[in-house]
Each structure stands twice: as structure tokens, then as C-alpha cells.
mmCIF file of C-alpha atoms and ligand atoms in Angstrom:
data_model
loop_
_atom_site.group_PDB
_atom_site.id
_atom_site.type_symbol
_atom_site.label_atom_id
_atom_site.label_comp_id
_atom_site.label_asym_id
_atom_site.label_seq_id
_atom_site.Cartn_x
_atom_site.Cartn_y
_atom_site.Cartn_z
ATOM 1 C CA MET A 77 92.006 123.894 95.237
ATOM 2 C CA PRO A 78 91.064 120.291 95.938
ATOM 3 C CA VAL A 79 93.947 117.904 96.280
ATOM 4 C CA GLU A 80 92.359 115.601 93.705
ATOM 5 C CA GLU A 81 93.023 118.112 90.953
ATOM 6 C CA TYR A 82 96.717 117.517 91.370
ATOM 7 C CA GLY A 83 96.836 114.568 89.038
ATOM 8 C CA SER A 84 96.514 110.876 89.116
ATOM 9 C CA SER A 85 99.709 109.352 90.476
ATOM 10 C CA ALA A 86 99.209 107.979 93.975
ATOM 11 C CA ASN A 87 101.749 110.128 95.759
ATOM 12 C CA GLY A 88 103.301 112.228 93.010
ATOM 13 C CA LEU A 89 104.141 115.856 93.614
ATOM 14 C CA PRO A 90 103.324 117.648 90.360
ATOM 15 C CA PRO A 91 104.608 121.071 89.318
ATOM 16 C CA CYS A 92 103.174 124.173 90.964
ATOM 17 C CA PRO A 93 99.614 124.697 89.706
ATOM 18 C CA TYR A 94 100.179 128.450 90.049
ATOM 19 C CA GLY A 95 103.551 128.387 88.315
ATOM 20 C CA ARG A 96 105.070 130.243 91.261
ATOM 21 C CA CYS A 97 107.334 127.769 93.019
ATOM 22 C CA ASP A 98 109.724 125.040 91.957
ATOM 23 C CA GLY A 99 107.178 122.421 92.838
ATOM 24 C CA ASP A 100 108.189 122.067 96.468
ATOM 25 C CA GLY A 101 105.712 124.616 97.847
ATOM 26 C CA TRP A 102 108.308 127.264 98.682
ATOM 27 C CA ILE A 103 109.209 130.449 96.812
ATOM 28 C CA PRO A 104 112.826 131.609 97.235
ATOM 29 C CA ASN A 105 113.272 135.279 98.134
ATOM 30 C CA GLU A 106 116.219 137.351 97.035
ATOM 31 C CA ASP A 107 117.659 137.437 100.550
ATOM 32 C CA GLY A 108 117.912 133.625 100.657
ATOM 33 C CA THR A 109 114.802 133.106 102.798
ATOM 34 C CA VAL A 110 111.696 131.371 101.464
ATOM 35 C CA SER A 111 107.968 132.144 101.478
ATOM 36 C CA LYS A 112 105.043 129.748 101.398
ATOM 37 C CA CYS A 113 103.423 129.202 98.034
ATOM 38 C CA ASP A 114 99.646 128.785 97.857
ATOM 39 C CA CYS A 115 100.223 125.246 96.713
ATOM 40 C CA LEU A 116 102.045 124.280 99.945
ATOM 41 C CA GLU A 117 99.088 123.400 102.155
ATOM 42 C CA PRO A 118 97.430 121.117 99.586
ATOM 43 C CA ARG A 119 100.820 119.527 99.037
ATOM 44 C CA LEU A 120 101.290 118.893 102.741
ATOM 45 C CA ALA A 121 97.813 117.419 102.989
ATOM 46 C CA ARG A 122 98.578 115.209 100.084
ATOM 47 C CA ALA A 123 101.909 114.149 101.557
ATOM 48 C CA ARG A 124 100.208 113.259 104.835
ATOM 49 C CA ALA A 125 97.622 111.237 102.950
ATOM 50 C CA SER A 126 100.307 109.355 101.048
ATOM 51 C CA GLY A 127 101.983 108.350 104.311
ATOM 52 C CA ILE A 128 105.503 109.210 103.190
ATOM 53 C CA ASN A 129 107.408 112.394 103.834
ATOM 54 C CA SER A 130 108.186 114.328 100.652
ATOM 55 C CA VAL A 131 108.793 117.691 102.241
ATOM 56 C CA LEU A 132 112.266 119.236 102.433
ATOM 57 C CA PRO A 133 113.239 120.229 105.984
ATOM 58 C CA LYS A 134 113.013 124.005 106.423
ATOM 59 C CA ARG A 135 116.775 124.547 106.711
ATOM 60 C CA TYR A 136 117.386 123.082 103.264
ATOM 61 C CA ARG A 137 114.425 124.480 101.331
ATOM 62 C CA GLY A 138 116.315 127.295 99.666
ATOM 63 C CA VAL A 139 119.281 125.150 98.537
ATOM 64 C CA SER A 140 120.638 126.051 95.143
ATOM 65 C CA PHE A 141 123.882 125.549 93.223
ATOM 66 C CA ASP A 142 124.346 129.255 92.729
ATOM 67 C CA ARG A 143 124.456 130.457 96.332
ATOM 68 C CA PRO A 144 125.972 129.605 99.709
ATOM 69 C CA PRO A 145 126.315 127.193 101.311
ATOM 70 C CA VAL A 146 126.562 125.101 98.134
ATOM 71 C CA THR A 147 129.059 127.534 96.590
ATOM 72 C CA GLU A 148 131.255 126.984 99.687
ATOM 73 C CA ILE A 149 131.192 123.186 99.578
ATOM 74 C CA ASN A 150 134.084 121.178 98.122
ATOM 75 C CA PRO A 151 133.859 121.884 94.357
ATOM 76 C CA GLY A 152 134.739 118.324 93.340
ATOM 77 C CA ALA A 153 131.861 116.948 95.384
ATOM 78 C CA VAL A 154 129.482 119.611 94.124
ATOM 79 C CA GLN A 155 130.445 118.730 90.555
ATOM 80 C CA VAL A 156 129.607 115.046 91.022
ATOM 81 C CA VAL A 157 126.202 116.006 92.411
ATOM 82 C CA ARG A 158 125.629 118.501 89.600
ATOM 83 C CA GLU A 159 126.350 115.836 86.998
ATOM 84 C CA TRP A 160 124.126 113.362 88.822
ATOM 85 C CA ILE A 161 121.296 115.881 88.731
ATOM 86 C CA ASP A 162 121.972 116.658 85.064
ATOM 87 C CA ARG A 163 121.179 112.999 84.410
ATOM 88 C CA LEU A 164 118.529 112.711 87.102
ATOM 89 C CA ASP A 165 115.791 111.151 84.991
ATOM 90 C CA GLU A 166 118.168 108.596 83.540
ATOM 91 C CA ASN A 167 119.645 107.853 86.970
ATOM 92 C CA LEU A 168 116.223 107.272 88.483
ATOM 93 C CA GLU A 169 115.208 105.164 85.522
ATOM 94 C CA GLN A 170 118.269 102.942 85.928
ATOM 95 C CA GLY A 171 118.207 102.845 89.705
ATOM 96 C CA ASN A 172 121.560 104.572 90.109
ATOM 97 C CA GLY A 173 122.235 105.890 93.599
ATOM 98 C CA LEU A 174 124.316 108.617 95.185
ATOM 99 C CA TRP A 175 126.302 108.127 98.363
ATOM 100 C CA LEU A 176 127.662 111.125 100.256
ATOM 101 C CA MET A 177 130.030 110.241 103.081
ATOM 102 C CA GLY A 178 132.378 112.089 105.353
ATOM 103 C CA ASP A 179 132.945 114.474 108.204
ATOM 104 C CA THR A 180 130.256 116.331 110.028
ATOM 105 C CA GLY A 181 129.254 119.776 108.747
ATOM 106 C CA THR A 182 130.796 119.432 105.286
ATOM 107 C CA GLY A 183 127.586 119.697 103.251
ATOM 108 C CA LYS A 184 126.426 116.104 102.782
ATOM 109 C CA THR A 185 122.825 116.711 103.740
ATOM 110 C CA THR A 186 122.791 119.984 101.821
ATOM 111 C CA LEU A 187 123.907 118.241 98.611
ATOM 112 C CA ALA A 188 121.470 115.366 99.086
ATOM 113 C CA MET A 189 118.629 117.862 99.517
ATOM 114 C CA LEU A 190 119.549 119.434 96.166
ATOM 115 C CA VAL A 191 118.928 116.041 94.595
ATOM 116 C CA SER A 192 115.552 115.558 96.291
ATOM 117 C CA LYS A 193 114.514 119.096 95.489
ATOM 118 C CA GLU A 194 115.256 118.614 91.808
ATOM 119 C CA ALA A 195 113.522 115.228 91.748
ATOM 120 C CA LEU A 196 110.376 116.747 93.279
ATOM 121 C CA LYS A 197 110.583 119.630 90.842
ATOM 122 C CA ARG A 198 110.601 117.161 87.975
ATOM 123 C CA ASN A 199 107.539 115.473 89.381
ATOM 124 C CA HIS A 200 109.160 112.306 90.683
ATOM 125 C CA THR A 201 107.993 110.709 93.917
ATOM 126 C CA VAL A 202 110.490 111.102 96.744
ATOM 127 C CA ALA A 203 110.599 109.858 100.333
ATOM 128 C CA ILE A 204 112.883 111.920 102.583
ATOM 129 C CA TYR A 205 113.874 110.581 105.997
ATOM 130 C CA SER A 206 116.763 110.632 108.392
ATOM 131 C CA MET A 207 117.537 107.060 109.365
ATOM 132 C CA PRO A 208 116.402 107.535 112.983
ATOM 133 C CA SER A 209 113.122 109.149 111.900
ATOM 134 C CA LEU A 210 112.492 106.454 109.321
ATOM 135 C CA LEU A 211 112.831 103.776 111.988
ATOM 136 C CA THR A 212 110.469 105.687 114.249
ATOM 137 C CA ARG A 213 107.987 105.908 111.389
ATOM 138 C CA ILE A 214 108.263 102.180 110.679
ATOM 139 C CA ARG A 215 107.755 101.372 114.362
ATOM 140 C CA ALA A 216 104.641 103.544 114.405
ATOM 141 C CA THR A 217 103.004 101.265 111.828
ATOM 142 C CA TYR A 218 103.221 98.381 114.303
ATOM 143 C CA GLY A 219 100.446 99.897 116.338
ATOM 144 C CA ALA A 220 98.335 100.740 113.277
ATOM 145 C CA GLU A 221 94.625 100.303 113.807
ATOM 146 C CA ALA A 222 92.038 99.392 111.206
ATOM 147 C CA GLY A 223 91.938 102.092 108.545
ATOM 148 C CA GLU A 224 95.448 103.298 109.351
ATOM 149 C CA GLU A 225 98.387 102.452 107.188
ATOM 150 C CA SER A 226 99.915 99.073 107.928
ATOM 151 C CA TYR A 227 103.569 98.157 107.981
ATOM 152 C CA ASP A 228 103.207 96.412 104.623
ATOM 153 C CA GLN A 229 101.587 99.417 102.987
ATOM 154 C CA PHE A 230 104.212 101.813 104.283
ATOM 155 C CA PHE A 231 107.041 99.474 103.343
ATOM 156 C CA GLU A 232 105.632 99.105 99.842
ATOM 157 C CA ARG A 233 105.502 102.887 99.426
ATOM 158 C CA LEU A 234 109.113 103.166 100.501
ATOM 159 C CA CYS A 235 110.018 100.539 97.920
ATOM 160 C CA GLU A 236 108.039 102.174 95.146
ATOM 161 C CA VAL A 237 108.961 105.872 95.309
ATOM 162 C CA ASP A 238 111.220 106.996 92.469
ATOM 163 C CA LEU A 239 113.831 108.229 94.929
ATOM 164 C CA LEU A 240 114.443 107.162 98.515
ATOM 165 C CA HIS A 241 116.504 109.726 100.392
ATOM 166 C CA ILE A 242 117.994 108.458 103.666
ATOM 167 C CA ASP A 243 119.978 110.964 105.655
ATOM 168 C CA ASP A 244 122.424 110.033 108.387
ATOM 169 C CA MET A 245 122.527 106.333 107.736
ATOM 170 C CA GLY A 246 124.420 104.688 110.562
ATOM 171 C CA ALA A 247 123.473 107.363 113.088
ATOM 172 C CA GLU A 248 120.798 105.145 114.565
ATOM 173 C CA LYS A 249 121.268 102.822 117.473
ATOM 174 C CA GLN A 250 122.164 99.516 115.862
ATOM 175 C CA THR A 251 120.094 96.452 116.685
ATOM 176 C CA GLU A 252 119.169 93.240 114.857
ATOM 177 C CA TRP A 253 115.805 94.778 114.035
ATOM 178 C CA VAL A 254 117.399 97.884 112.550
ATOM 179 C CA LEU A 255 119.757 95.803 110.405
ATOM 180 C CA GLU A 256 116.819 93.728 109.177
ATOM 181 C CA GLN A 257 114.719 96.767 108.268
ATOM 182 C CA LEU A 258 117.555 98.391 106.420
ATOM 183 C CA TYR A 259 118.459 95.226 104.575
ATOM 184 C CA ALA A 260 114.861 94.523 103.561
ATOM 185 C CA LEU A 261 114.434 98.025 102.195
ATOM 186 C CA VAL A 262 117.757 98.311 100.391
ATOM 187 C CA ASN A 263 117.494 94.814 98.969
ATOM 188 C CA GLU A 264 113.990 95.418 97.671
ATOM 189 C CA ARG A 265 115.020 98.645 95.971
ATOM 190 C CA TYR A 266 118.150 96.983 94.655
ATOM 191 C CA GLU A 267 116.072 94.243 93.067
ATOM 192 C CA ARG A 268 113.579 96.720 91.636
ATOM 193 C CA ARG A 269 116.358 98.972 90.327
ATOM 194 C CA LYS A 270 115.170 101.948 92.310
ATOM 195 C CA SER A 271 117.420 104.855 93.221
ATOM 196 C CA ILE A 272 118.582 105.805 96.663
ATOM 197 C CA VAL A 273 120.488 108.803 97.955
ATOM 198 C CA VAL A 274 122.316 108.230 101.210
ATOM 199 C CA THR A 275 124.401 110.363 103.527
ATOM 200 C CA THR A 276 126.552 108.983 106.295
ATOM 201 C CA ASN A 277 129.333 110.019 108.648
ATOM 202 C CA ILE A 278 130.843 106.556 108.480
ATOM 203 C CA THR A 279 133.740 106.144 106.054
ATOM 204 C CA ASP A 280 135.587 103.194 107.503
ATOM 205 C CA GLN A 281 134.605 99.963 105.718
ATOM 206 C CA ASP A 282 134.670 97.827 108.856
ATOM 207 C CA GLU A 283 132.596 100.317 110.745
ATOM 208 C CA LEU A 284 130.110 100.513 107.865
ATOM 209 C CA ASN A 285 129.746 96.741 107.831
ATOM 210 C CA GLN A 286 129.325 96.714 111.566
ATOM 211 C CA GLN A 287 126.763 99.513 111.711
ATOM 212 C CA ILE A 288 124.784 98.956 108.501
ATOM 213 C CA GLY A 289 125.471 95.292 107.796
ATOM 214 C CA PRO A 290 127.775 93.881 105.100
ATOM 215 C CA ARG A 291 124.994 92.692 102.761
ATOM 216 C CA THR A 292 123.328 96.088 102.829
ATOM 217 C CA VAL A 293 126.645 97.868 102.336
ATOM 218 C CA SER A 294 127.419 95.577 99.407
ATOM 219 C CA ARG A 295 124.148 96.437 97.631
ATOM 220 C CA LEU A 296 124.428 100.148 98.340
ATOM 221 C CA THR A 297 127.977 100.141 97.035
ATOM 222 C CA GLU A 298 126.871 98.607 93.754
ATOM 223 C CA MET A 299 123.877 100.948 93.420
ATOM 224 C CA CYS A 300 126.067 103.987 94.069
ATOM 225 C CA SER A 301 129.211 102.683 92.397
ATOM 226 C CA GLU A 302 129.499 105.592 89.986
ATOM 227 C CA SER A 303 128.669 108.244 92.545
ATOM 228 C CA MET A 304 130.456 107.802 95.856
ATOM 229 C CA VAL A 305 131.189 111.293 97.107
ATOM 230 C CA PRO A 306 133.694 111.809 99.935
ATOM 231 C CA LEU A 307 133.426 115.054 101.886
ATOM 232 C CA PHE A 308 136.149 115.781 104.387
ATOM 233 C CA GLY A 309 137.174 118.890 106.240
ATOM 234 C CA ASP A 310 136.226 121.200 109.048
ATOM 235 C CA ASP A 311 132.753 121.456 110.466
ATOM 236 C CA ALA A 312 131.125 124.466 108.777
ATOM 237 C CA ARG A 313 128.695 124.740 111.699
ATOM 238 C CA GLN A 314 131.664 125.746 113.834
ATOM 239 C CA LYS A 315 132.902 128.353 111.330
ATOM 240 C CA PRO A 316 129.996 130.796 111.107
ATOM 241 C CA GLN A 317 132.131 133.409 109.357
ATOM 242 C CA LEU A 318 132.323 131.143 106.288
ATOM 243 C CA ARG A 319 128.573 131.105 105.961
ATOM 244 C CA ASN A 320 126.674 133.990 104.562
ATOM 245 C CA GLY A 321 123.549 132.200 103.324
HETATM 246 N N1 LIG B 1615 131.477 123.646 102.952
HETATM 247 C C1 LIG B 1615 130.637 124.459 103.598
HETATM 248 N N2 LIG B 1615 130.899 125.769 103.756
HETATM 249 C C2 LIG B 1615 130.082 126.569 104.427
HETATM 250 N N3 LIG B 1615 128.925 126.144 105.001
HETATM 251 C C3 LIG B 1615 128.590 124.876 104.872
HETATM 252 C C4 LIG B 1615 129.424 123.963 104.171
HETATM 253 N N4 LIG B 1615 128.855 122.750 104.215
HETATM 254 C C5 LIG B 1615 127.726 122.902 104.928
HETATM 255 N N5 LIG B 1615 127.559 124.177 105.302
HETATM 256 C C6 LIG B 1615 126.516 124.661 106.192
HETATM 257 O O1 LIG B 1615 126.778 123.997 107.406
HETATM 258 C C7 LIG B 1615 125.613 123.416 107.944
HETATM 259 C C8 LIG B 1615 125.733 121.917 107.918
HETATM 260 O O2 LIG B 1615 125.621 121.415 106.586
HETATM 261 P P1 LIG B 1615 125.046 119.955 106.314
HETATM 262 O O3 LIG B 1615 123.853 119.749 107.152
HETATM 263 O O4 LIG B 1615 124.899 119.791 104.857
HETATM 264 O O5 LIG B 1615 126.268 119.082 106.850
HETATM 265 P P2 LIG B 1615 126.456 117.509 106.909
HETATM 266 O O6 LIG B 1615 127.690 117.175 106.164
HETATM 267 O O7 LIG B 1615 125.214 116.836 106.503
HETATM 268 O O8 LIG B 1615 126.722 117.310 108.464
HETATM 269 P P3 LIG B 1615 126.375 116.041 109.409
HETATM 270 O O9 LIG B 1615 127.363 114.973 109.064
HETATM 271 O O10 LIG B 1615 126.613 116.557 110.791
HETATM 272 O O11 LIG B 1615 124.971 115.650 109.146
HETATM 273 C C9 LIG B 1615 124.478 123.950 107.135
HETATM 274 O O12 LIG B 1615 123.978 125.098 107.773
HETATM 275 C C10 LIG B 1615 125.109 124.289 105.806
HETATM 276 O O13 LIG B 1615 124.408 125.359 105.241
HETATM 277 MG MG1 LIG B 1616 123.795 115.699 107.564
HETATM 278 ZN ZN1 LIG B 1617 103.661 126.480 94.273
#
């Protein structure tokens, strides 16, 4: 099926044309694994053409509220995310964000992926990046040749998607350039009232200011003021017996 038949929005990911998957190109199996839907390849082609990544990483494709690991994650945190998703359209409309912070291996990325998955399912545009990979992607536009996407075009897409999902904010090597990129992006989305979902290991305010920059932290805090989700505890990656997904 030609990509063009998928609708008119520039980089939207519409529902499955075959009615088989959730809209993300993957069909969950009963054993928790996933199979490719026929709509996946056209979706990937379309995502590549749009220049932003809208594809869930393989590990998180099958995430769902009703099975592990989400059923093992701190119930209070899961509840906040569930309520955020219940009001997803309204949250995106108003530019409300979600900020998941805390210890490693407690489910932050898993919960954030639930949000992106649902947003894609409801046909919103989503850009999904870890902070280090986003910076790499931005750098790559510097060498863009004629016909390739420029920095300005890529930046504008990042500002315009309905949901910007940045994983592992603060995990990147901090430089002036990094602080500037992050500020420009967050400030632009702040001004346009566009939603952002962020995960970070940093919980200390001073460290956040140091690593992300106080003006960026200030804006993110306001955008996510109703949905700051702390996740503390042991690293589930080191407790394989707790996982049965
Ligand atoms: N509370 C939990 N109980 C059991 N398994 C979990 C729990 N939280 C996460 N997992 C599993 O542990 C792994 C790590 O989860 P995830 O990537 O969401 O952690 P994270 O909080 O983002 O960690 P990091 O800070 O290192 O990025 C995944 O395989 C996930 O399925
Ligand atoms: Mg993570
Ligand atoms: Zn499909």
C-alpha cells in the first residue's frame, strides 16, 4: 500500500489500515512477544521520510498496563501515568507534560513508552528520542547537503510534534552547546504549549540545574507541574526473578 494513502498530515501515524495492530505496527502475542503487522514497513518508510523517530524501541513495544513489567512498577506512579493517559488528548491540547524521575531500573522508560504508545495509537504525532541520540541526530543535520533535511527543518519538526518524548535527560555529556539545544527546544515547546514527556535519573535540584540548566528546568517544571512522578527503589534489571514479562 502506498504511503500516500495514509492520510494528509505531514508526519502523522494514523490507525492501522488493516485494523490489526494498535497503530504502532506491532501485534502483541499472548506470550508477551510481538509480531510485525503489514502496516509496519510503510510506517517505517514514512517515519524515515518525516525525519523524526516515531517508532517505539523493540524492548518496549509490548508495554501494557495489564501485564508485567508495568504491573510490577510502583502502583502510585503507575496510577499517575494512567490518569495522564486517560486525559491524553486534553493534556496534549493544553501542553501538559509528564516528568518521570528516579533510580535506575524502576520503570521510568517503560511508563513513558506507554504514553507514547497511546499517543501514536490515537493518531498524534510523536518524536521519541533518548537525549544522547537526539543530540547525535541534531549534529547530523549540520552536515546536511542540498536536498537533505536542514537543522532548521528538523528543529521545527521537533517543536511541532504533538508529543516530544525525551528519555534519559541529563545522561548526555554536558556542554554549552547541549544546554543551548535543550533550552531552545524546551523553550519553544513551552511557548507553543506543546507537551513533553521526560525521564531522568537526576532528582537533586542542584544537579538538575547544573546538568540541564536552570532556565530549562524551570520551564519543564511548570509544564509538568501536575505530573512529576518519583520512582525510587531497587534496580529491576538486577532482580530477574521479579520479571516474568
Ligand atoms: N518495578 C519493576 N519491576 C519489575 N521489572 C521492572 C520494573 N521496572 C522496570 N522493570 C523492567 O526492568 C527493565 C528496566 O526498566 P526501565 O527501562 O523502564 O527502567 P528505567 O527506570 O528507565 O531505568 P534507567 O534509569 O536505567 O533508564 C525493563 O526490562 C523493565 O521491563
Ligand atoms: Mg530509562
Ligand atoms: Zn497495523
